Amino acid sequence: MGKTTGFLDYERTNDPNRPPEERVHDWNEFHLALPNTQRMEQGGRCMNCGVPFCQTGMIYEGSTFGCPLHNLIPEWNDSVFTGNLSHALARLLKTNNFPEFTGRVCPAPCEKACICGIYGDSVTVRDNERSIIEAGFSSHEMKRRRPPQWSGKKVCVVGSGPAGLAVADQLNHRGHSVTVVEREAHVGGLLTYGIPNMKLPKDVVKRRVDLMTDEGVSFVTGVDASVPKTAQRLVSEYDAVVLCCGAETPRSLGLDTKGISGVYYGTEYLKAAVERHIFKRQDITIPTAEGRDVVIIGTGDTASDCVATALRQSAKSVTQLVRRPKSDYVDKDGMLPLDYAHEEAVSVLGMDPRRFGVQVKSLVSADDGTLTGIVTTDGDTIPCGLLIAATGFSGCDSKVCKAFGVEAGKTVQTEKGSFATNVEKVFTAGDMHRGQSLVVWAIAEGRAAAAEVDEYLIGYTNLVRPM
């Protein structure tokens, strides 16, 4: 512990963001960095607890408590305080393959478990993490690490989201030849298509994929593993196959949408926005929010990302309907926190877009089936030309499961504590195995699955399982 009174001497200072009235007009990242002196102070606030609950990574009352990756948080916080960023980077990479992702999009369960937050403000763990990895890339300390020799074993990872990338990264460093196959045109899965650029820039994803490619991982896009012949070929050609296809089946709205246009799920709306604004595709059929009254159903990150995206597309109005009452969301001081999207809505629309304790009762449409409004459970009608359901996911894609012959319900079935499916040499990890969850849990699943696959391939493993 570099400074025993740091948590008393320094106040919590979050990384600054670009002003909402400025950033809402572009798709550039809104995160900014603290000056080095302030960053060191934030590292010095860590108490180096005798029992650092920030590292626990447990489920308590249905919520994640502490880091699922068991990041060595006090160690690299101390290194941040002393200015030894090289050592901080080494300790961070010991447990986390992709801190540049979690440092931007993780809800930081580590901070909720921080002892410093009991009577004051928790340590800025996530911001410190992002600063360490970005310093590593800026200083070129993030260099390729190729294994000293190859095992001769071939592994195919199906899906290039955070779980698939973690599996590939771990097994590649163990000396196995890893090929990642992806259905879409670009690698990254949820990281690329499900999170807007201003929150997670796509060049950050590409930077990591380029590094993994330089280290020996092969990426092949445009491969649909839900085709039975493709699945059979992959099983026959590789020594192990790991399914990391996510939990992409959306939860049903429960509304009669037959014959009505203008109703979409949050993930397909966000994907269309990324393809249109980042990859410049011209053939996108899902409309933008420009000039439309937009209603978003749901809460959480996806709903907020939809709000922020609709604002950038020049929506006429944005309303977010939240099922639970407002009292469920206020903080310990009785205030309603604003995330980045709600800050932007206030700056553009002059008000928080959320309505609490209300849902959609029915839809209103014109004679040609065009959506014109929604009737709420409060009994009023809201103008609506674009309805976006950000209501979560019900499970994984059954087509992929059937193609590989693996047993599955809402998720792929395995023995407790295992990642092996009922099909010989076929494994699974991430949301496809766990169900809808956080990026940090997907990485943890990927690391644990990689250890099991490694042992399957060569009879033992020295990879650490975080779960």
Short mmCIF file of C-alpha atoms in Angstrom, two decimals:
data_model
loop_
_atom_site.label_atom_id
_atom_site.label_comp_id
_atom_site.label_asym_id
_atom_site.label_seq_id
_atom_site.Cartn_x
_atom_site.Cartn_y
_atom_site.Cartn_z
CA MET A 1 0.00 0.00 0.00
CA GLY A 2 1.73 3.13 -1.24
CA LYS A 3 -0.12 5.64 0.93
CA THR A 4 -1.84 4.38 4.07
CA THR A 5 -4.01 7.50 4.38
CA GLY A 6 -4.78 7.84 0.66
CA PHE A 7 -8.46 7.04 1.06
CA LEU A 8 -8.67 9.93 3.57
CA ASP A 9 -6.45 12.39 1.73
CA TYR A 10 -7.91 12.13 -1.79
CA GLU A 11 -11.50 12.42 -2.97
CA ARG A 12 -12.87 10.20 -5.69
CA THR A 13 -12.52 11.82 -9.11
CA ASN A 14 -14.12 10.06 -12.06
CA ASP A 15 -12.68 10.24 -15.53
CA PRO A 16 -14.23 13.24 -17.30
CA ASN A 17 -16.56 12.87 -20.25
CA ARG A 18 -17.01 15.15 -23.21
CA PRO A 19 -19.89 17.60 -22.63
CA PRO A 20 -23.21 15.96 -23.62
CA GLU A 21 -24.26 18.91 -25.79
CA GLU A 22 -21.06 18.41 -27.80
CA ARG A 23 -20.76 14.62 -28.04
CA VAL A 24 -24.38 14.01 -29.01
CA HIS A 25 -23.59 15.35 -32.49
CA ASP A 26 -21.01 12.69 -33.35
CA TRP A 27 -20.14 9.01 -32.84
CA ASN A 28 -16.72 9.55 -31.27
CA GLU A 29 -15.79 8.18 -27.86
CA PHE A 30 -16.98 10.34 -24.99
CA HIS A 31 -14.49 9.06 -22.34
CA LEU A 32 -11.57 11.34 -21.52
CA ALA A 33 -8.52 10.75 -19.32
CA LEU A 34 -7.45 12.29 -16.03
CA PRO A 35 -4.04 13.99 -15.79
CA ASN A 36 -1.33 11.64 -14.51
CA THR A 37 -1.09 13.32 -11.10
CA GLN A 38 -4.80 12.85 -10.44
CA ARG A 39 -4.68 9.29 -11.72
CA MET A 40 -1.93 8.46 -9.26
CA GLU A 41 -4.05 9.92 -6.46
CA GLN A 42 -6.98 7.73 -7.49
CA GLY A 43 -4.74 4.67 -7.27
CA GLY A 44 -3.60 5.87 -3.84
CA ARG A 45 -7.19 5.80 -2.55
CA CYS A 46 -7.10 1.97 -2.56
CA MET A 47 -6.95 0.71 1.04
CA ASN A 48 -5.20 -2.59 0.22
CA CYS A 49 -7.76 -4.35 2.42
CA GLY A 50 -6.82 -7.48 4.31
CA VAL A 51 -9.76 -9.13 2.55
CA PRO A 52 -10.19 -7.32 -0.78
CA PHE A 53 -13.84 -7.98 -1.60
CA CYS A 54 -13.34 -6.20 -4.93
CA GLN A 55 -11.69 -9.42 -6.16
CA THR A 56 -14.29 -11.93 -4.98
CA GLY A 57 -16.42 -12.37 -8.11
CA MET A 58 -19.36 -14.02 -6.36
CA ILE A 59 -23.12 -13.96 -6.87
CA TYR A 60 -24.97 -12.50 -3.89
CA GLU A 61 -28.76 -12.10 -3.88
CA GLY A 62 -28.79 -12.35 -7.66
CA SER A 63 -26.16 -9.67 -8.23
CA THR A 64 -22.49 -9.91 -9.11
CA PHE A 65 -20.37 -8.90 -6.13
CA GLY A 66 -16.74 -8.17 -6.92
CA CYS A 67 -14.77 -8.93 -10.08
CA PRO A 68 -15.56 -12.29 -11.77
CA LEU A 69 -12.03 -12.31 -13.18
CA HIS A 70 -10.55 -11.89 -9.68
CA ASN A 71 -8.46 -9.00 -10.94
CA LEU A 72 -5.50 -8.18 -8.67
CA ILE A 73 -6.98 -4.76 -7.99
CA PRO A 74 -5.06 -3.63 -4.89
CA GLU A 75 -1.78 -4.63 -6.54
CA TRP A 76 -2.20 -2.59 -9.68
CA ASN A 77 -3.82 0.30 -7.83
CA ASP A 78 -0.65 0.53 -5.74
CA SER A 79 1.43 0.49 -8.92
CA VAL A 80 -0.70 3.28 -10.38
CA PHE A 81 -0.06 5.35 -7.26
CA THR A 82 3.70 4.81 -7.42
CA GLY A 83 3.79 5.50 -11.15
CA ASN A 84 4.94 1.99 -12.06
CA LEU A 85 2.50 1.49 -14.93
CA SER A 86 4.59 -1.28 -16.46
CA HIS A 87 4.10 -3.43 -13.36
CA ALA A 88 0.44 -2.39 -13.16
CA LEU A 89 -0.04 -3.61 -16.74
CA ALA A 90 1.65 -6.94 -15.99
CA ARG A 91 -0.60 -7.57 -12.99
CA LEU A 92 -3.73 -6.50 -14.88
CA LEU A 93 -3.04 -8.80 -17.84
CA LYS A 94 -2.47 -11.68 -15.42
CA THR A 95 -6.24 -12.04 -15.01
CA ASN A 96 -7.94 -9.95 -17.72
CA ASN A 97 -7.41 -10.55 -21.43
CA PHE A 98 -9.22 -7.40 -22.53
CA PRO A 99 -9.12 -4.54 -20.00
CA GLU A 100 -9.76 -2.05 -22.80
CA PHE A 101 -13.27 -3.53 -23.12
CA THR A 102 -14.15 -3.96 -19.46
CA GLY A 103 -12.60 -0.58 -18.66
CA ARG A 104 -15.24 1.00 -20.89
CA VAL A 105 -18.42 -1.08 -20.65
CA CYS A 106 -18.28 -3.05 -17.39
CA PRO A 107 -20.75 -1.85 -14.71
CA ALA A 108 -17.88 -2.30 -12.24
CA PRO A 109 -19.18 -4.78 -9.64
CA CYS A 110 -15.68 -4.45 -8.15
CA GLU A 111 -16.50 -0.90 -7.11
CA LYS A 112 -19.76 -1.95 -5.48
CA ALA A 113 -17.72 -4.36 -3.34
CA CYS A 114 -15.09 -1.76 -2.44
CA ILE A 115 -14.71 -1.30 1.33
CA CYS A 116 -13.86 2.36 0.74
CA GLY A 117 -17.42 2.86 -0.50
CA ILE A 118 -19.11 1.82 2.75
CA TYR A 119 -18.77 5.24 4.39
CA GLY A 120 -17.62 7.23 1.39
CA ASP A 121 -16.91 6.77 -2.31
CA SER A 122 -15.39 3.60 -3.73
CA VAL A 123 -12.10 3.59 -5.61
CA THR A 124 -12.26 4.38 -9.35
CA VAL A 125 -11.28 0.82 -10.22
CA ARG A 126 -12.72 0.78 -13.75
CA ASP A 127 -11.19 4.12 -14.72
CA ASN A 128 -7.82 3.04 -13.32
CA GLU A 129 -8.05 -0.17 -15.32
CA ARG A 130 -8.73 1.66 -18.57
CA SER A 131 -5.86 4.08 -17.95
CA ILE A 132 -3.42 1.18 -17.38
CA ILE A 133 -4.22 -0.65 -20.62
CA GLU A 134 -4.36 2.52 -22.70
CA ALA A 135 -0.97 3.55 -21.33
CA GLY A 136 0.26 0.09 -22.29
CA PHE A 137 -0.82 0.51 -25.89
CA SER A 138 0.43 4.13 -26.07
CA SER A 139 3.87 3.16 -24.77
CA HIS A 140 4.02 0.11 -27.08
CA GLU A 141 4.38 -2.23 -24.13
CA MET A 142 1.49 -4.18 -25.57
CA LYS A 143 3.60 -6.27 -27.88
CA ARG A 144 2.78 -9.56 -29.54
CA ARG A 145 3.42 -12.66 -27.44
CA ARG A 146 3.70 -15.78 -29.55
CA PRO A 147 4.06 -19.19 -27.89
CA PRO A 148 7.58 -20.64 -27.98
CA GLN A 149 6.28 -23.79 -29.70
CA TRP A 150 3.05 -25.17 -31.10
CA SER A 151 1.22 -28.20 -29.75
CA GLY A 152 0.02 -29.48 -33.11
CA LYS A 153 -3.60 -29.31 -31.90
CA LYS A 154 -6.22 -27.32 -33.82
CA VAL A 155 -9.13 -25.54 -32.15
CA CYS A 156 -12.09 -23.80 -33.76
CA VAL A 157 -13.93 -21.11 -31.82
CA VAL A 158 -17.39 -20.34 -33.16
CA GLY A 159 -18.29 -16.74 -32.41
CA SER A 160 -16.00 -13.75 -31.88
CA GLY A 161 -17.64 -11.97 -28.96
CA PRO A 162 -15.82 -11.47 -25.64
CA ALA A 163 -16.10 -15.15 -24.62
CA GLY A 164 -14.86 -16.43 -27.98
CA LEU A 165 -11.99 -13.97 -28.05
CA ALA A 166 -10.97 -14.97 -24.51
CA VAL A 167 -10.99 -18.67 -25.41
CA ALA A 168 -8.93 -17.97 -28.52
CA ASP A 169 -6.43 -15.76 -26.71
CA GLN A 170 -5.85 -18.26 -23.90
CA LEU A 171 -5.50 -21.33 -26.13
CA ASN A 172 -3.30 -19.51 -28.62
CA HIS A 173 -0.86 -18.56 -25.88
CA ARG A 174 -0.81 -22.23 -24.83
CA GLY A 175 0.48 -23.12 -28.29
CA HIS A 176 -2.66 -24.47 -29.95
CA SER A 177 -3.55 -23.37 -33.48
CA VAL A 178 -6.78 -21.40 -33.09
CA THR A 179 -9.23 -20.36 -35.78
CA VAL A 180 -12.16 -18.11 -34.90
CA VAL A 181 -15.13 -18.27 -37.27
CA GLU A 182 -17.70 -15.47 -37.29
CA ARG A 183 -21.05 -15.22 -39.09
CA GLU A 184 -20.94 -11.44 -39.53
CA ALA A 185 -18.68 -9.41 -41.81
CA HIS A 186 -16.65 -8.01 -38.92
CA VAL A 187 -15.10 -9.64 -35.86
CA GLY A 188 -16.20 -8.73 -32.34
CA GLY A 189 -19.75 -9.98 -31.86
CA LEU A 190 -21.50 -7.93 -29.17
CA LEU A 191 -18.44 -5.71 -28.82
CA THR A 192 -18.73 -4.65 -32.45
CA TYR A 193 -22.43 -4.80 -33.22
CA GLY A 194 -24.17 -4.46 -29.85
CA ILE A 195 -22.36 -1.50 -28.26
CA PRO A 196 -22.32 1.95 -29.92
CA ASN A 197 -19.04 3.42 -31.09
CA MET A 198 -19.12 6.38 -28.67
CA LYS A 199 -19.12 3.90 -25.78
CA LEU A 200 -16.72 1.32 -27.25
CA PRO A 201 -14.90 2.55 -30.38
CA LYS A 202 -14.62 -0.09 -33.08
CA ASP A 203 -10.97 0.77 -33.65
CA VAL A 204 -10.35 -0.37 -30.06
CA VAL A 205 -11.88 -3.75 -30.94
CA LYS A 206 -9.90 -3.89 -34.18
CA ARG A 207 -6.70 -3.00 -32.34
CA ARG A 208 -7.10 -6.09 -30.14
CA VAL A 209 -8.09 -8.35 -33.05
CA ASP A 210 -5.04 -7.15 -35.02
CA LEU A 211 -2.80 -7.96 -32.04
CA MET A 212 -4.31 -11.44 -31.68
CA THR A 213 -3.85 -12.01 -35.42
CA ASP A 214 -0.20 -10.99 -35.12
CA GLU A 215 0.13 -13.50 -32.27
CA GLY A 216 -1.15 -16.35 -34.43
CA VAL A 217 -4.96 -16.47 -34.16
CA SER A 218 -6.81 -16.83 -37.47
CA PHE A 219 -10.13 -15.05 -38.01
CA VAL A 220 -12.58 -16.08 -40.73
CA THR A 221 -15.78 -14.06 -41.23
CA GLY A 222 -18.93 -14.94 -43.14
CA VAL A 223 -19.11 -18.49 -41.75
CA ASP A 224 -22.60 -19.53 -40.61
CA ALA A 225 -22.13 -22.44 -38.22
CA SER A 226 -25.89 -22.99 -37.96
CA VAL A 227 -25.68 -24.75 -41.35
CA PRO A 228 -25.43 -28.48 -40.55
CA LYS A 229 -22.80 -29.21 -43.23
CA THR A 230 -20.62 -26.38 -41.90
CA ALA A 231 -20.97 -27.64 -38.32
CA GLN A 232 -20.07 -31.19 -39.37
CA ARG A 233 -17.03 -29.94 -41.26
CA LEU A 234 -15.75 -27.97 -38.27
CA VAL A 235 -16.13 -30.94 -35.92
CA SER A 236 -14.31 -33.22 -38.35
CA GLU A 237 -11.44 -30.83 -39.13
CA TYR A 238 -10.56 -29.63 -35.61
CA ASP A 239 -9.42 -31.35 -32.43
CA ALA A 240 -11.86 -29.25 -30.39
CA VAL A 241 -14.70 -26.83 -31.14
CA VAL A 242 -15.87 -24.18 -28.69
CA LEU A 243 -19.32 -22.64 -29.24
CA CYS A 244 -19.46 -18.99 -28.12
CA CYS A 245 -22.45 -17.71 -30.06
CA GLY A 246 -24.06 -15.62 -27.32
CA ALA A 247 -27.66 -15.44 -26.15
CA GLU A 248 -29.10 -13.53 -29.05
CA THR A 249 -32.72 -14.67 -29.07
CA PRO A 250 -34.67 -11.59 -27.90
CA ARG A 251 -37.33 -11.80 -25.22
CA SER A 252 -40.79 -11.48 -26.78
CA LEU A 253 -42.64 -8.21 -26.41
CA GLY A 254 -45.94 -9.94 -25.86
CA LEU A 255 -47.71 -7.53 -28.24
CA ASP A 256 -49.57 -8.16 -31.47
CA THR A 257 -47.22 -6.67 -34.07
CA LYS A 258 -48.53 -8.56 -37.10
CA GLY A 259 -48.85 -6.26 -40.09
CA ILE A 260 -47.34 -3.29 -38.23
CA SER A 261 -44.04 -1.75 -39.34
CA GLY A 262 -41.75 0.24 -37.09
CA VAL A 263 -41.23 -2.27 -34.24
CA TYR A 264 -37.69 -3.59 -33.63
CA TYR A 265 -35.58 -5.18 -30.94
CA GLY A 266 -32.80 -3.17 -29.34
CA THR A 267 -29.92 -5.29 -30.61
CA GLU A 268 -31.06 -5.22 -34.24
CA TYR A 269 -31.55 -1.45 -34.04
CA LEU A 270 -28.07 -0.94 -32.56
CA LYS A 271 -26.51 -3.31 -35.09
CA ALA A 272 -28.13 -1.40 -37.95
CA ALA A 273 -26.79 1.86 -36.54
CA VAL A 274 -23.23 0.48 -36.33
CA GLU A 275 -23.38 -0.90 -39.87
CA ARG A 276 -24.80 2.35 -41.22
CA HIS A 277 -22.68 4.91 -39.36
CA ILE A 278 -19.42 3.03 -38.78
CA PHE A 279 -19.17 0.55 -41.64
CA LYS A 280 -21.04 2.79 -44.13
CA ARG A 281 -23.41 0.13 -45.40
CA GLN A 282 -26.09 1.52 -47.70
CA ASP A 283 -28.46 -1.46 -47.80
CA ILE A 284 -29.79 -1.29 -44.22
CA THR A 285 -33.57 -1.80 -44.11
CA ILE A 286 -34.08 -0.89 -40.43
CA PRO A 287 -34.86 2.84 -40.39
CA THR A 288 -33.03 5.49 -38.41
CA ALA A 289 -34.73 7.56 -35.74
CA GLU A 290 -34.41 10.76 -37.76
CA GLY A 291 -37.58 12.85 -37.49
CA ARG A 292 -39.43 10.11 -35.64
CA ASP A 293 -41.04 9.88 -32.23
CA VAL A 294 -39.09 7.05 -30.61
CA VAL A 295 -40.29 4.91 -27.71
CA ILE A 296 -37.83 2.53 -26.04
CA ILE A 297 -39.04 -0.25 -23.74
CA GLY A 298 -36.71 -1.44 -21.02
CA THR A 299 -33.89 -0.33 -18.78
CA GLY A 300 -30.25 -1.25 -18.53
CA ASP A 301 -27.33 -0.70 -20.87
CA THR A 302 -29.05 -1.70 -24.12
CA ALA A 303 -31.95 0.68 -23.52
CA SER A 304 -29.56 3.53 -22.68
CA ASP A 305 -27.52 2.81 -25.81
CA CYS A 306 -30.71 2.96 -27.86
CA VAL A 307 -31.56 6.34 -26.31
CA ALA A 308 -28.10 7.70 -27.13
CA THR A 309 -28.25 6.30 -30.67
CA ALA A 310 -31.71 7.76 -31.35
CA LEU A 311 -30.52 11.19 -30.20
CA ARG A 312 -27.55 11.04 -32.57
CA GLN A 313 -29.90 10.11 -35.39
CA SER A 314 -31.92 13.31 -34.74
CA ALA A 315 -35.06 11.75 -33.31
CA LYS A 316 -38.03 14.08 -32.95
CA SER A 317 -38.65 12.81 -29.43
CA VAL A 318 -37.40 9.98 -27.21
CA THR A 319 -39.37 8.27 -24.45
CA GLN A 320 -38.07 5.36 -22.37
CA LEU A 321 -40.64 3.22 -20.57
CA VAL A 322 -39.40 1.47 -17.43
CA ARG A 323 -41.55 -1.25 -15.88
CA ARG A 324 -40.40 -0.85 -12.28
CA PRO A 325 -41.18 2.20 -10.11
CA LYS A 326 -38.81 5.13 -9.81
CA SER A 327 -38.14 4.28 -6.16
CA ASP A 328 -36.24 1.17 -7.29
CA TYR A 329 -33.61 3.30 -9.02
CA VAL A 330 -32.87 6.19 -6.67
CA ASP A 331 -29.53 6.19 -4.86
CA LYS A 332 -28.87 6.33 -1.12
CA ASP A 333 -29.37 10.12 -1.21
CA GLY A 334 -32.76 9.80 -2.88
CA MET A 335 -31.44 11.05 -6.23
CA LEU A 336 -32.12 9.44 -9.61
CA PRO A 337 -28.76 8.80 -11.29
CA LEU A 338 -28.31 9.78 -14.92
CA ASP A 339 -26.14 7.64 -17.14
CA TYR A 340 -24.43 9.03 -20.25
CA ALA A 341 -27.52 8.65 -22.46
CA HIS A 342 -29.86 10.37 -20.03
CA GLU A 343 -27.42 13.25 -19.64
CA GLU A 344 -27.51 13.65 -23.40
CA ALA A 345 -31.31 13.51 -23.47
CA VAL A 346 -31.52 16.27 -20.88
CA SER A 347 -29.14 18.44 -22.91
CA VAL A 348 -31.04 17.88 -26.18
CA LEU A 349 -34.66 17.41 -25.11
CA GLY A 350 -34.54 19.31 -21.84
CA MET A 351 -35.81 16.39 -19.79
CA ASP A 352 -35.05 12.87 -18.58
CA PRO A 353 -36.67 10.54 -21.17
CA ARG A 354 -37.67 7.89 -18.60
CA ARG A 355 -41.21 7.15 -17.44
CA PHE A 356 -41.34 4.72 -14.55
CA GLY A 357 -43.91 2.11 -13.59
CA VAL A 358 -45.48 1.97 -17.04
CA GLN A 359 -45.48 -0.36 -20.06
CA VAL A 360 -47.02 -0.63 -23.51
CA LYS A 361 -50.59 -1.90 -23.53
CA SER A 362 -51.27 -1.82 -27.28
CA LEU A 363 -50.09 -0.36 -30.57
CA VAL A 364 -51.72 2.25 -32.81
CA SER A 365 -51.16 2.13 -36.56
CA ALA A 366 -52.33 3.76 -39.76
CA ASP A 367 -54.34 1.96 -42.42
CA ASP A 368 -51.16 0.90 -44.21
CA GLY A 369 -49.75 -0.68 -41.02
CA THR A 370 -47.33 2.12 -40.19
CA LEU A 371 -46.87 2.52 -36.45
CA THR A 372 -48.18 5.89 -35.25
CA GLY A 373 -48.44 5.54 -31.49
CA ILE A 374 -48.59 3.34 -28.41
CA VAL A 375 -51.17 3.11 -25.64
CA THR A 376 -49.59 2.80 -22.20
CA THR A 377 -50.81 0.94 -19.15
CA ASP A 378 -51.49 4.41 -17.66
CA GLY A 379 -54.14 4.87 -20.33
CA ASP A 380 -52.53 7.65 -22.37
CA THR A 381 -51.38 7.50 -26.00
CA ILE A 382 -47.84 8.47 -26.96
CA PRO A 383 -46.93 9.36 -30.55
CA CYS A 384 -44.52 6.72 -31.83
CA GLY A 385 -43.03 6.07 -35.25
CA LEU A 386 -40.29 3.76 -34.01
CA LEU A 387 -40.75 1.32 -31.12
CA ILE A 388 -37.57 -0.35 -29.80
CA ALA A 389 -37.77 -3.27 -27.38
CA ALA A 390 -34.65 -3.44 -25.22
CA THR A 391 -36.11 -6.11 -22.99
CA GLY A 392 -33.27 -8.62 -22.83
CA PHE A 393 -32.78 -12.09 -24.26
CA SER A 394 -34.51 -15.40 -23.77
CA GLY A 395 -31.66 -17.71 -24.79
CA CYS A 396 -29.21 -18.90 -27.40
CA ASP A 397 -29.82 -19.64 -31.08
CA SER A 398 -31.35 -23.11 -31.31
CA LYS A 399 -30.21 -23.51 -34.94
CA VAL A 400 -26.54 -23.62 -33.96
CA CYS A 401 -27.29 -26.12 -31.19
CA LYS A 402 -29.19 -28.39 -33.58
CA ALA A 403 -26.45 -28.15 -36.21
CA PHE A 404 -23.85 -29.44 -33.73
CA GLY A 405 -26.25 -31.82 -32.00
CA VAL A 406 -25.68 -30.36 -28.54
CA GLU A 407 -28.34 -30.51 -25.85
CA ALA A 408 -29.82 -27.11 -25.12
CA GLY A 409 -32.76 -25.34 -23.59
CA LYS A 410 -32.43 -21.62 -23.20
CA THR A 411 -28.68 -22.27 -22.88
CA VAL A 412 -26.37 -25.11 -23.91
CA GLN A 413 -26.50 -27.86 -21.27
CA THR A 414 -23.32 -29.06 -19.57
CA GLU A 415 -22.42 -30.77 -16.31
CA LYS A 416 -22.17 -28.35 -13.40
CA GLY A 417 -18.75 -26.72 -13.37
CA SER A 418 -17.94 -28.02 -16.85
CA PHE A 419 -17.96 -26.51 -20.33
CA ALA A 420 -18.06 -29.80 -22.27
CA THR A 421 -21.29 -30.51 -24.14
CA ASN A 422 -22.85 -33.92 -24.73
CA VAL A 423 -21.02 -34.07 -28.08
CA GLU A 424 -17.43 -35.31 -28.02
CA LYS A 425 -14.83 -32.49 -28.37
CA VAL A 426 -17.49 -29.78 -28.51
CA PHE A 427 -17.42 -27.20 -25.70
CA THR A 428 -19.28 -23.96 -24.99
CA ALA A 429 -18.75 -20.71 -23.10
CA GLY A 430 -20.14 -17.24 -22.57
CA ASP A 431 -23.78 -16.19 -22.75
CA MET A 432 -24.56 -19.28 -24.81
CA HIS A 433 -23.65 -21.33 -21.75
CA ARG A 434 -24.42 -18.91 -18.94
CA GLY A 435 -27.32 -16.89 -20.31
CA GLN A 436 -27.48 -13.14 -20.80
CA SER A 437 -24.76 -11.57 -18.68
CA LEU A 438 -21.91 -9.05 -18.52
CA VAL A 439 -18.86 -8.78 -20.77
CA VAL A 440 -16.65 -9.50 -17.75
CA TRP A 441 -18.51 -12.76 -17.06
CA ALA A 442 -18.12 -13.72 -20.73
CA ILE A 443 -14.36 -13.25 -20.47
CA ALA A 444 -14.31 -15.28 -17.24
CA GLU A 445 -16.29 -18.05 -18.94
CA GLY A 446 -13.91 -17.99 -21.89
CA ARG A 447 -10.85 -18.30 -19.66
CA ALA A 448 -12.37 -21.16 -17.68
CA ALA A 449 -13.50 -23.00 -20.81
CA ALA A 450 -10.04 -22.60 -22.35
CA ALA A 451 -8.48 -24.34 -19.34
CA GLU A 452 -10.85 -27.29 -19.75
CA VAL A 453 -10.20 -27.51 -23.49
CA ASP A 454 -6.44 -27.31 -22.91
CA GLU A 455 -6.60 -30.23 -20.49
CA TYR A 456 -8.78 -32.20 -22.93
CA LEU A 457 -6.25 -31.68 -25.72
CA ILE A 458 -2.98 -32.50 -23.95
CA GLY A 459 -3.96 -34.16 -20.68
CA TYR A 460 -3.16 -31.32 -18.29
CA THR A 461 -3.33 -27.53 -18.07
CA ASN A 462 -1.51 -24.72 -16.31
CA LEU A 463 -4.22 -22.21 -17.15
CA VAL A 464 -6.00 -20.74 -14.12
CA ARG A 465 -9.79 -21.10 -14.04
CA PRO A 466 -11.50 -17.98 -12.65
CA MET A 467 -14.70 -19.97 -12.13
#
